Amino acid sequence: MSITDQKFDIDRESKTPLWLQIRNELYNCLYRDELRPGQLIPNEKTLVQLFDVSIGTIRKAVGVLEKEGFLIRKQGLGTFVFQHDKSSFLFEYFHFALNGSNEKQSPNVEFISFDTKKATKSEANEFGISAGSPVFQIYNKLGLNKKFYIIDKIVIPQSKFPGLTEEIFKGRGNTVYNLYQNKFNIFITNCSEKLKAISADEKISKLLNIPLNDPILKVDRVGQTYNNETIELRTSYVHTSDIDYIQSQNSTFGEAI
Amino acid sequence: MSITDQKFDIDRESKTPLWLQIRNELYNCLYRDELRPGQLIPNEKTLVQLFDVSIGTIRKAVGVLEKEGFLIRKQGLGTFVFQHDKSSFLFEYFHFALNGSNEKQSPNVEFISFDTKKATKSEANEFGISAGSPVFQIYNKLGLNKKFYIIDKIVIPQSKFPGLTEEIFKGRGNTVYNLYQNKFNIFITNCSEKLKAISADEKISKLLNIPLNDPILKVDRVGQTYNNETIELRTSYVHTSDIDYIQSQNSTFGEAI
DNA sequence: TATATTATATCATATATATGAATTTTCATT
DNA sequence: AATGAAAATTCATATATATGATATAATATA
């Protein structure tokens, strides 16, 4: 169903502000995939008619979704649905930079392996599937400046990625999140990460060509989609002798001025 | 000079939007300390008169400063200048939680040492002072649930904290950033962090009572004030066997709905 | 055809105004 | 003094409208 075809009923008696009701309706359109990544959404005038509110209320609703990262407004052009690509990946999800630098640069990625295995208990628990269900486990090597510093292990449930093969994965030609989005209709909306320092085990030391027991930064990332459904478990093993995990933070989460 | 006494000249011909000009004027009042932490700022009606614009423009300017974290609006009460305290510290700057938990809890802090030393070259460089200038170096131990997992090393230039003594530091009764703010008029506006995995050296292993060479998460934080002036260099050494460094991230930096 | 101009579409800024919601203050009543 | 109702204060939501800025499309002109 197209967004312009449906009848939204906004409750003017509700305690929830109109702008928030509209924001939620639009969010649901994203969730229901009636507004697809990269797509141009109806202009403000149309939205005014669709929801029968003033343009200021529409702008507030759309503005919030823009700040949340779901929509992107372009003056003179229109408002578009956000889509994952290399630059957004670099900006939002890749947290590493060479020693002494604060500038991120795009990592080079090299494929290592693609396997099917049974989900561990904790993986199954995270995904909300039964233990032993099949999952894909994929290893990649990431580097900067021709050297590799990071091993990425990706675990995703087979059920959510029907038909995914090693060839499709290798031939994606873009970021992994872009693959999820374009080939499997899964849009990663939020991530959380947990970091630990550990010792390199045999596997990691071989893959990264570093001494056994070297200190390694281990990053566990949970990638989720709408309604906090977990889609991907990613573990990065980072040899931080030459690169840093960086995080910048304003007093809050303010917009850049 | 009080904010209500001065004449702001807003340039209506400027390419910079009015709301941004006003946001910048208010920001400068914060910077010049004419609006102090915790203080109630003039209400919207007064600001309308002060800047001679409509209330919508004022609300936009104040709204941005609120999102940036400098102001806090409270319906029915007024708008206040943000101040550092324990809850904001927990919310924004303390990134650790016990294994398996996503809930942060307030750490307990124990004083270790307070010394004066000469700035290293890199410290001096960061602070913009000459090498060898005196700095304070303070060690603390942080823990959760009666056990200590973190050693914090704080380095701050003596010149910016005149009269600071071990007694004042120990008797602060609040967070360190609150001390900076209330006793020394220095307001930390933003931080950036760089993380590495290293091996515990002798000093750290003794302080945390862990084996030598255990993997340790090292967090280097640069704390800055207005105009990106560096105020504090803090290094945290974290034994991550029982706790995680956690980071959550929405698709962007969206406001909570 | 190539270029410059004009028109159109779309979001951005700004004003003016009305009503509602949340909090504190005031003040009458008990 | 304690309580409760009313008033005042302040920010929040919502409408209506006008003008500006930016990008694209259409058109006229050389």
mmCIF file of N, CA and C in Angstrom, chain A residues 71-168:
data_model
loop_
_atom_site.group_PDB
_atom_site.id
_atom_site.type_symbol
_atom_site.label_atom_id
_atom_site.label_comp_id
_atom_site.label_asym_id
_atom_site.label_seq_id
_atom_site.Cartn_x
_atom_site.Cartn_y
_atom_site.Cartn_z
ATOM 1 N N LEU A 71 15.168 10.038 8.007
ATOM 2 C CA LEU A 71 14.896 10.830 6.812
ATOM 3 C C LEU A 71 16.006 11.847 6.606
ATOM 4 N N ILE A 72 16.148 12.267 5.365
ATOM 5 C CA ILE A 72 17.130 13.293 5.034
ATOM 6 C C ILE A 72 16.436 14.355 4.197
ATOM 7 N N ARG A 73 16.424 15.587 4.675
ATOM 8 C CA ARG A 73 15.786 16.658 3.933
ATOM 9 C C ARG A 73 16.805 17.380 3.068
ATOM 10 N N LYS A 74 16.404 17.693 1.854
ATOM 11 C CA LYS A 74 17.280 18.468 0.986
ATOM 12 C C LYS A 74 16.487 19.639 0.411
ATOM 13 N N GLN A 75 16.922 20.817 0.762
ATOM 14 C CA GLN A 75 16.230 22.018 0.322
ATOM 15 C C GLN A 75 16.181 22.084 -1.199
ATOM 16 N N GLY A 76 15.023 22.367 -1.714
ATOM 17 C CA GLY A 76 14.865 22.478 -3.160
ATOM 18 C C GLY A 76 14.626 21.155 -3.854
ATOM 19 N N LEU A 77 14.860 20.064 -3.123
ATOM 20 C CA LEU A 77 14.744 18.749 -3.740
ATOM 21 C C LEU A 77 13.601 17.929 -3.168
ATOM 22 N N GLY A 78 13.624 17.785 -1.859
ATOM 23 C CA GLY A 78 12.614 16.950 -1.230
ATOM 24 C C GLY A 78 13.194 16.238 -0.019
ATOM 25 N N THR A 79 12.416 15.324 0.531
ATOM 26 C CA THR A 79 12.850 14.578 1.702
ATOM 27 C C THR A 79 12.955 13.105 1.328
ATOM 28 N N PHE A 80 14.064 12.500 1.675
ATOM 29 C CA PHE A 80 14.375 11.140 1.245
ATOM 30 C C PHE A 80 14.532 10.212 2.442
ATOM 31 N N VAL A 81 14.287 8.930 2.202
ATOM 32 C CA VAL A 81 14.514 7.934 3.227
ATOM 33 C C VAL A 81 16.005 7.599 3.263
ATOM 34 N N PHE A 82 16.558 7.610 4.442
ATOM 35 C CA PHE A 82 17.977 7.303 4.619
ATOM 36 C C PHE A 82 18.302 5.910 4.090
ATOM 37 N N GLN A 83 19.474 5.794 3.480
ATOM 38 C CA GLN A 83 19.935 4.446 3.147
ATOM 39 C C GLN A 83 21.403 4.270 3.519
ATOM 40 N N HIS A 84 21.701 3.062 3.937
ATOM 41 C CA HIS A 84 23.079 2.748 4.302
ATOM 42 C C HIS A 84 23.947 2.714 3.061
ATOM 43 N N ASP A 85 25.078 3.357 3.132
ATOM 44 C CA ASP A 85 26.086 3.220 2.092
ATOM 45 C C ASP A 85 27.456 3.434 2.712
ATOM 46 N N LYS A 86 28.466 3.528 1.873
ATOM 47 C CA LYS A 86 29.823 3.572 2.411
ATOM 48 C C LYS A 86 30.071 4.798 3.279
ATOM 49 N N SER A 87 29.537 5.940 2.859
ATOM 50 C CA SER A 87 29.846 7.142 3.625
ATOM 51 C C SER A 87 29.121 7.136 4.969
ATOM 52 N N SER A 88 27.872 6.653 4.977
ATOM 53 C CA SER A 88 27.168 6.625 6.260
ATOM 54 C C SER A 88 27.811 5.589 7.176
ATOM 55 N N PHE A 89 28.272 4.505 6.582
ATOM 56 C CA PHE A 89 28.971 3.501 7.370
ATOM 57 C C PHE A 89 30.192 4.115 8.048
ATOM 58 N N LEU A 90 30.961 4.851 7.244
ATOM 59 C CA LEU A 90 32.170 5.469 7.782
ATOM 60 C C LEU A 90 31.810 6.454 8.888
ATOM 61 N N PHE A 91 30.755 7.204 8.625
ATOM 62 C CA PHE A 91 30.393 8.262 9.551
ATOM 63 C C PHE A 91 29.833 7.730 10.855
ATOM 64 N N GLU A 92 29.034 6.649 10.756
ATOM 65 C CA GLU A 92 28.304 6.238 11.945
ATOM 66 C C GLU A 92 28.788 4.953 12.591
ATOM 67 N N TYR A 93 29.318 4.031 11.793
ATOM 68 C CA TYR A 93 29.549 2.713 12.355
ATOM 69 C C TYR A 93 31.009 2.300 12.435
ATOM 70 N N PHE A 94 31.863 2.974 11.712
ATOM 71 C CA PHE A 94 33.275 2.596 11.730
ATOM 72 C C PHE A 94 34.027 3.549 12.655
ATOM 73 N N HIS A 95 34.578 3.013 13.718
ATOM 74 C CA HIS A 95 35.053 3.859 14.803
ATOM 75 C C HIS A 95 36.570 3.916 14.925
ATOM 76 N N PHE A 96 37.263 3.608 13.837
ATOM 77 C CA PHE A 96 38.707 3.476 13.978
ATOM 78 C C PHE A 96 39.477 4.504 13.165
ATOM 79 N N ALA A 97 40.615 4.901 13.699
ATOM 80 C CA ALA A 97 41.490 5.812 12.975
ATOM 81 C C ALA A 97 42.931 5.479 13.335
ATOM 82 N N LEU A 98 43.826 5.797 12.430
ATOM 83 C CA LEU A 98 45.240 5.532 12.677
ATOM 84 C C LEU A 98 45.747 6.354 13.855
ATOM 85 N N ASN A 99 46.725 5.828 14.542
ATOM 86 C CA ASN A 99 47.309 6.516 15.693
ATOM 87 C C ASN A 99 47.578 7.983 15.404
ATOM 88 N N GLY A 100 47.180 8.808 16.325
ATOM 89 C CA GLY A 100 47.499 10.222 16.201
ATOM 90 C C GLY A 100 46.545 10.984 15.306
ATOM 91 N N SER A 101 45.759 10.254 14.528
ATOM 92 C CA SER A 101 44.838 10.932 13.625
ATOM 93 C C SER A 101 43.436 10.938 14.208
ATOM 94 N N ASN A 102 42.679 11.964 13.870
ATOM 95 C CA ASN A 102 41.267 11.962 14.233
ATOM 96 C C ASN A 102 40.396 11.767 13.009
ATOM 97 N N GLU A 103 41.042 11.644 11.873
ATOM 98 C CA GLU A 103 40.320 11.507 10.615
ATOM 99 C C GLU A 103 40.100 10.037 10.309
ATOM 100 N N LYS A 104 38.839 9.691 10.126
ATOM 101 C CA LYS A 104 38.572 8.327 9.713
ATOM 102 C C LYS A 104 38.791 8.199 8.216
ATOM 103 N N GLN A 105 39.235 7.050 7.800
ATOM 104 C CA GLN A 105 39.277 6.779 6.374
ATOM 105 C C GLN A 105 38.630 5.426 6.117
ATOM 106 N N SER A 106 38.133 5.263 4.916
ATOM 107 C CA SER A 106 37.431 4.029 4.586
ATOM 108 C C SER A 106 38.366 2.836 4.711
ATOM 109 N N PRO A 107 37.926 1.808 5.403
ATOM 110 C CA PRO A 107 38.778 0.622 5.526
ATOM 111 C C PRO A 107 38.696 -0.223 4.259
ATOM 112 N N ASN A 108 39.750 -0.975 3.991
ATOM 113 C CA ASN A 108 39.641 -1.988 2.944
ATOM 114 C C ASN A 108 39.251 -3.305 3.594
ATOM 115 N N VAL A 109 38.384 -4.000 2.920
ATOM 116 C CA VAL A 109 37.802 -5.214 3.482
ATOM 117 C C VAL A 109 38.203 -6.412 2.640
ATOM 118 N N GLU A 110 38.613 -7.469 3.297
ATOM 119 C CA GLU A 110 38.980 -8.684 2.584
ATOM 120 C C GLU A 110 38.215 -9.868 3.169
ATOM 121 N N PHE A 111 37.625 -10.624 2.283
ATOM 122 C CA PHE A 111 36.822 -11.767 2.697
ATOM 123 C C PHE A 111 37.703 -12.890 3.217
ATOM 124 N N ILE A 112 37.234 -13.536 4.274
ATOM 125 C CA ILE A 112 37.968 -14.704 4.775
ATOM 126 C C ILE A 112 37.157 -15.989 4.601
ATOM 127 N N SER A 113 35.960 -16.010 5.187
ATOM 128 C CA SER A 113 35.207 -17.267 5.125
ATOM 129 C C SER A 113 33.715 -17.041 5.309
ATOM 130 N N PHE A 114 32.951 -17.991 4.817
ATOM 131 C CA PHE A 114 31.493 -17.946 4.904
ATOM 132 C C PHE A 114 31.013 -19.345 5.237
ATOM 133 N N ASP A 115 30.368 -19.517 6.377
ATOM 134 C CA ASP A 115 29.944 -20.858 6.792
ATOM 135 C C ASP A 115 28.527 -20.849 7.357
ATOM 136 N N THR A 116 27.944 -22.025 7.346
ATOM 137 C CA THR A 116 26.680 -22.229 8.037
ATOM 138 C C THR A 116 26.962 -23.059 9.268
ATOM 139 N N LYS A 117 26.385 -22.670 10.374
ATOM 140 C CA LYS A 117 26.571 -23.442 11.606
ATOM 141 C C LYS A 117 25.306 -23.343 12.436
ATOM 142 N N LYS A 118 25.314 -24.038 13.564
ATOM 143 C CA LYS A 118 24.160 -23.976 14.446
ATOM 144 C C LYS A 118 24.371 -22.867 15.482
ATOM 145 N N ALA A 119 23.308 -22.170 15.768
ATOM 146 C CA ALA A 119 23.401 -21.058 16.717
ATOM 147 C C ALA A 119 23.732 -21.561 18.107
ATOM 148 N N THR A 120 24.634 -20.876 18.758
ATOM 149 C CA THR A 120 24.881 -21.186 20.166
ATOM 150 C C THR A 120 23.664 -20.743 20.972
ATOM 151 N N LYS A 121 23.670 -21.150 22.211
ATOM 152 C CA LYS A 121 22.541 -20.803 23.069
ATOM 153 C C LYS A 121 22.393 -19.280 23.178
ATOM 154 N N SER A 122 23.499 -18.606 23.375
ATOM 155 C CA SER A 122 23.398 -17.157 23.569
ATOM 156 C C SER A 122 23.044 -16.450 22.266
ATOM 157 N N GLU A 123 23.560 -16.949 21.143
ATOM 158 C CA GLU A 123 23.182 -16.362 19.859
ATOM 159 C C GLU A 123 21.686 -16.538 19.617
ATOM 160 N N ALA A 124 21.220 -17.771 19.836
ATOM 161 C CA ALA A 124 19.795 -18.044 19.627
ATOM 162 C C ALA A 124 18.953 -17.144 20.518
ATOM 163 N N ASN A 125 19.424 -16.969 21.710
ATOM 164 C CA ASN A 125 18.716 -16.118 22.657
ATOM 165 C C ASN A 125 18.628 -14.666 22.149
ATOM 166 N N GLU A 126 19.721 -14.171 21.657
ATOM 167 C CA GLU A 126 19.741 -12.801 21.137
ATOM 168 C C GLU A 126 18.808 -12.652 19.936
ATOM 169 N N PHE A 127 18.816 -13.660 19.080
ATOM 170 C CA PHE A 127 18.013 -13.571 17.855
ATOM 171 C C PHE A 127 16.547 -13.917 18.102
ATOM 172 N N GLY A 128 16.266 -14.525 19.220
ATOM 173 C CA GLY A 128 14.906 -14.965 19.462
ATOM 174 C C GLY A 128 14.529 -16.169 18.616
ATOM 175 N N ILE A 129 15.501 -17.052 18.376
ATOM 176 C CA ILE A 129 15.237 -18.292 17.640
ATOM 177 C C ILE A 129 15.601 -19.460 18.559
ATOM 178 N N SER A 130 15.259 -20.659 18.148
ATOM 179 C CA SER A 130 15.569 -21.794 19.025
ATOM 180 C C SER A 130 17.031 -22.202 18.862
ATOM 181 N N ALA A 131 17.626 -22.636 19.939
ATOM 182 C CA ALA A 131 19.041 -23.012 19.928
ATOM 183 C C ALA A 131 19.264 -24.099 18.886
ATOM 184 N N GLY A 132 20.358 -23.992 18.166
ATOM 185 C CA GLY A 132 20.668 -24.972 17.145
ATOM 186 C C GLY A 132 20.140 -24.607 15.768
ATOM 187 N N SER A 133 19.294 -23.582 15.687
ATOM 188 C CA SER A 133 18.842 -23.114 14.381
ATOM 189 C C SER A 133 20.043 -22.676 13.559
ATOM 190 N N PRO A 134 19.949 -22.784 12.253
ATOM 191 C CA PRO A 134 21.106 -22.453 11.420
ATOM 192 C C PRO A 134 21.362 -20.936 11.372
ATOM 193 N N VAL A 135 22.614 -20.581 11.435
ATOM 194 C CA VAL A 135 23.036 -19.188 11.260
ATOM 195 C C VAL A 135 24.212 -19.152 10.281
ATOM 196 N N PHE A 136 24.378 -18.015 9.650
ATOM 197 C CA PHE A 136 25.576 -17.802 8.840
ATOM 198 C C PHE A 136 26.652 -17.188 9.717
ATOM 199 N N GLN A 137 27.857 -17.645 9.514
ATOM 200 C CA GLN A 137 28.984 -17.048 10.238
ATOM 201 C C GLN A 137 30.026 -16.645 9.201
ATOM 202 N N ILE A 138 30.334 -15.379 9.188
ATOM 203 C CA ILE A 138 31.188 -14.831 8.143
ATOM 204 C C ILE A 138 32.372 -14.106 8.779
ATOM 205 N N TYR A 139 33.537 -14.360 8.225
ATOM 206 C CA TYR A 139 34.729 -13.660 8.717
ATOM 207 C C TYR A 139 35.263 -12.716 7.645
ATOM 208 N N ASN A 140 35.641 -11.542 8.078
ATOM 209 C CA ASN A 140 36.293 -10.573 7.200
ATOM 210 C C ASN A 140 37.516 -10.010 7.890
ATOM 211 N N LYS A 141 38.382 -9.459 7.068
ATOM 212 C CA LYS A 141 39.591 -8.810 7.569
ATOM 213 C C LYS A 141 39.499 -7.353 7.154
ATOM 214 N N LEU A 142 39.713 -6.429 8.076
ATOM 215 C CA LEU A 142 39.637 -5.003 7.743
ATOM 216 C C LEU A 142 40.969 -4.332 8.006
ATOM 217 N N GLY A 143 41.301 -3.408 7.151
ATOM 218 C CA GLY A 143 42.575 -2.732 7.333
ATOM 219 C C GLY A 143 42.551 -1.288 6.886
ATOM 220 N N LEU A 144 43.634 -0.626 7.190
ATOM 221 C CA LEU A 144 43.848 0.747 6.750
ATOM 222 C C LEU A 144 45.264 0.795 6.177
ATOM 223 N N ASN A 145 45.426 1.503 5.081
ATOM 224 C CA ASN A 145 46.784 1.652 4.544
ATOM 225 C C ASN A 145 47.467 0.321 4.250
ATOM 226 N N LYS A 146 46.760 -0.570 3.655
ATOM 227 C CA LYS A 146 47.331 -1.832 3.184
ATOM 228 C C LYS A 146 47.694 -2.828 4.289
ATOM 229 N N LYS A 147 47.530 -2.418 5.549
ATOM 230 C CA LYS A 147 47.785 -3.370 6.616
ATOM 231 C C LYS A 147 46.458 -3.730 7.275
ATOM 232 N N PHE A 148 46.345 -4.963 7.761
ATOM 233 C CA PHE A 148 45.088 -5.389 8.374
ATOM 234 C C PHE A 148 45.196 -5.402 9.892
ATOM 235 N N TYR A 149 44.221 -4.803 10.517
ATOM 236 C CA TYR A 149 44.230 -4.694 11.976
ATOM 237 C C TYR A 149 43.016 -5.330 12.635
ATOM 238 N N ILE A 150 42.006 -5.641 11.847
ATOM 239 C CA ILE A 150 40.724 -6.020 12.434
ATOM 240 C C ILE A 150 40.197 -7.308 11.807
ATOM 241 N N ILE A 151 39.760 -8.226 12.659
ATOM 242 C CA ILE A 151 39.011 -9.390 12.210
ATOM 243 C C ILE A 151 37.558 -9.192 12.627
ATOM 244 N N ASP A 152 36.685 -9.313 11.658
ATOM 245 C CA ASP A 152 35.259 -9.140 11.922
ATOM 246 C C ASP A 152 34.561 -10.480 11.795
ATOM 247 N N LYS A 153 33.871 -10.860 12.843
ATOM 248 C CA LYS A 153 33.045 -12.059 12.766
ATOM 249 C C LYS A 153 31.581 -11.635 12.759
ATOM 250 N N ILE A 154 30.858 -12.039 11.737
ATOM 251 C CA ILE A 154 29.451 -11.674 11.621
ATOM 252 C C ILE A 154 28.605 -12.921 11.782
ATOM 253 N N VAL A 155 27.601 -12.845 12.638
ATOM 254 C CA VAL A 155 26.663 -13.957 12.787
ATOM 255 C C VAL A 155 25.255 -13.438 12.532
ATOM 256 N N ILE A 156 24.562 -14.063 11.594
ATOM 257 C CA ILE A 156 23.186 -13.669 11.270
ATOM 258 C C ILE A 156 22.328 -14.914 11.098
ATOM 259 N N PRO A 157 21.075 -14.836 11.482
ATOM 260 C CA PRO A 157 20.212 -16.022 11.382
ATOM 261 C C PRO A 157 19.838 -16.305 9.927
ATOM 262 N N GLN A 158 19.941 -17.562 9.544
ATOM 263 C CA GLN A 158 19.647 -17.945 8.169
ATOM 264 C C GLN A 158 18.204 -17.587 7.796
ATOM 265 N N SER A 159 17.310 -17.732 8.761
ATOM 266 C CA SER A 159 15.885 -17.529 8.483
ATOM 267 C C SER A 159 15.591 -16.120 7.978
ATOM 268 N N LYS A 160 16.395 -15.164 8.391
ATOM 269 C CA LYS A 160 16.123 -13.787 7.976
ATOM 270 C C LYS A 160 16.839 -13.420 6.682
ATOM 271 N N PHE A 161 17.706 -14.309 6.221
ATOM 272 C CA PHE A 161 18.450 -14.034 4.994
ATOM 273 C C PHE A 161 18.321 -15.208 4.026
ATOM 274 N N PRO A 162 17.094 -15.509 3.613
ATOM 275 C CA PRO A 162 16.893 -16.675 2.754
ATOM 276 C C PRO A 162 17.621 -16.511 1.425
ATOM 277 N N GLY A 163 18.346 -17.529 1.057
ATOM 278 C CA GLY A 163 19.025 -17.511 -0.233
ATOM 279 C C GLY A 163 20.385 -16.869 -0.222
ATOM 280 N N LEU A 164 20.829 -16.397 0.931
ATOM 281 C CA LEU A 164 22.155 -15.774 0.975
ATOM 282 C C LEU A 164 23.231 -16.827 0.757
ATOM 283 N N THR A 165 24.142 -16.532 -0.141
ATOM 284 C CA THR A 165 25.259 -17.439 -0.397
ATOM 285 C C THR A 165 26.571 -16.675 -0.301
ATOM 286 N N GLU A 166 27.633 -17.427 -0.271
ATOM 287 C CA GLU A 166 28.963 -16.820 -0.219
ATOM 288 C C GLU A 166 29.160 -15.886 -1.414
ATOM 289 N N GLU A 167 28.668 -16.312 -2.581
ATOM 290 C CA GLU A 167 28.873 -15.508 -3.789
ATOM 291 C C GLU A 167 28.128 -14.165 -3.685
ATOM 292 N N ILE A 168 26.888 -14.251 -3.217
ATOM 293 C CA ILE A 168 26.121 -13.010 -3.060
ATOM 294 C C ILE A 168 26.822 -12.076 -2.075
#
